[in-house]
Amino acid sequence: MSGKHYKGPEVSCCIKYFIFGFNVIFWFLGIAFLGIGLWAWNEKGVLSNISSITDLGGFDPVWLFLVVGGVMFILGFAGCIGALRENTFLLKFFSVFLGIIFFLELTAGVLAFVFKDWIKDQLYFFINNNIRAYRDDIDLQNLIDFTQEYWQCCGAFGADDWNLNIYFNCTDSNASRERCGVPFSCCTKDPACVWDEQIVIYTKGCVPQFEKWLQDNLTIVAGIFIGIALLQIFGICLAQNLVSDIEAVRASW
């Protein structure tokens, strides 16, 4: 009689704990992003007055932290608990959710390439809409200032776009000290240029500068997106592999 025993299917510990460890980090990052977003809203009094969310005419950057943090939290939770508890439902949810995100990213990339002019128009509208809301929200103001300083630009297509803002426009009814000026982030050297010192402000708009930056860094940007896509595909494959192992073990009972 042979002393060998049949070894049934097993769950790969390497895959299981790799998914678990990776998603623990992802989960905590999601919690951190959510915490930062909620803290920022609390500082602005949004949590004590939820209706104020709709008061801002422009884009509130806090939404980025909340949305990204929420997605990371959900994915991290599903992947972490699903792998640790060998829960096939959570692992399948993790795979499908990650697949949906991958599909949306791929679709957005294709549409952005096909409808470049439409995207440019929407970006122009988005920036000008937020120029109108400048000074209404400190986070939005900081985001606009950072963008203009980083890309060395002013307005969507030029400094004249700041005429849309109630504090900087040149109308006779504007009593602001910043009348006919631009924010300090439009200045090339002297912060005093916000008042009638057009000679030392950035003359190029942020939309053309963004296009130029994208062209100059196309290889890096493409590499980042490809890297993210490969990580997502890798995560989906690992989760599906773990699901197959778990189902094979259960089928052998």
Phi, psi and omega in degrees: 000131182291140179274359181281142178243144178289128179259114182287176179297145180231156175277128180292115180294326180298311180295316183302309185278340173292312177299317180299309182297316180297318183282337172298314178298314180299319181297312181293326175296320177298317178297319180297315179298315178298319179297317178297317180297314180292323177298316180297318178294323179295320179296328180270359178079013182291321183294331179274349179214080186302328182297341181289349178302323183272357184285329182287127181286335181257201183268130177267112182302340180300330179302326178300314180296319183290316181291310179298316179297320179296316179296315179296321180296313181296313179296314180298318179296311182297315181291318182294304182292322180299317180288315184295316183267001183054046181267107184293329179297312180294323179293321177292321176299317178302313181296314182294315180298316178295323177294321178296316178299316178299316180296318179295319178296316180296316179298316180298320179296317179294314180296321179296325179286319183285319184250054184299317182294320179294319178298320179297318178297318179293324178293320177298314179297318182297314181295315181294325177297324179280334173298321178299326184267003178302139185084344179282334183217128185295325180291318177296318179300315179295323179295315179295316180298317179298316181299314182292324179288318184292314181267002179051058183224174180212116182075182180288309178237003178163171184298334181299339179298338180287354172293345179286341183272139185294337181271336186250351184291161186261018180290154181296334182281351181276112181263007183292147175294342181266011181305134180064018179249192178220162177297158181301333182291349175275350186279143178275326182222299191268118178300342180286358184289355181295346178239100170058029176245060186299340186290339183246028176251159176294132183265343182270147179280163183286332178294309176298323180292324176294318177299316180296316179298320180295318178294319181291332184243026185300319181297316180294314180298314179298320179297320179296314181295320178295319178299316178297317180298318180295321177297320179294315178298318178299317179296318178297315181296318179296316180297318179293324177296318179294321177299316179298318178298315181297315181293325178293319178295316181294325180291336182274354180292000000 
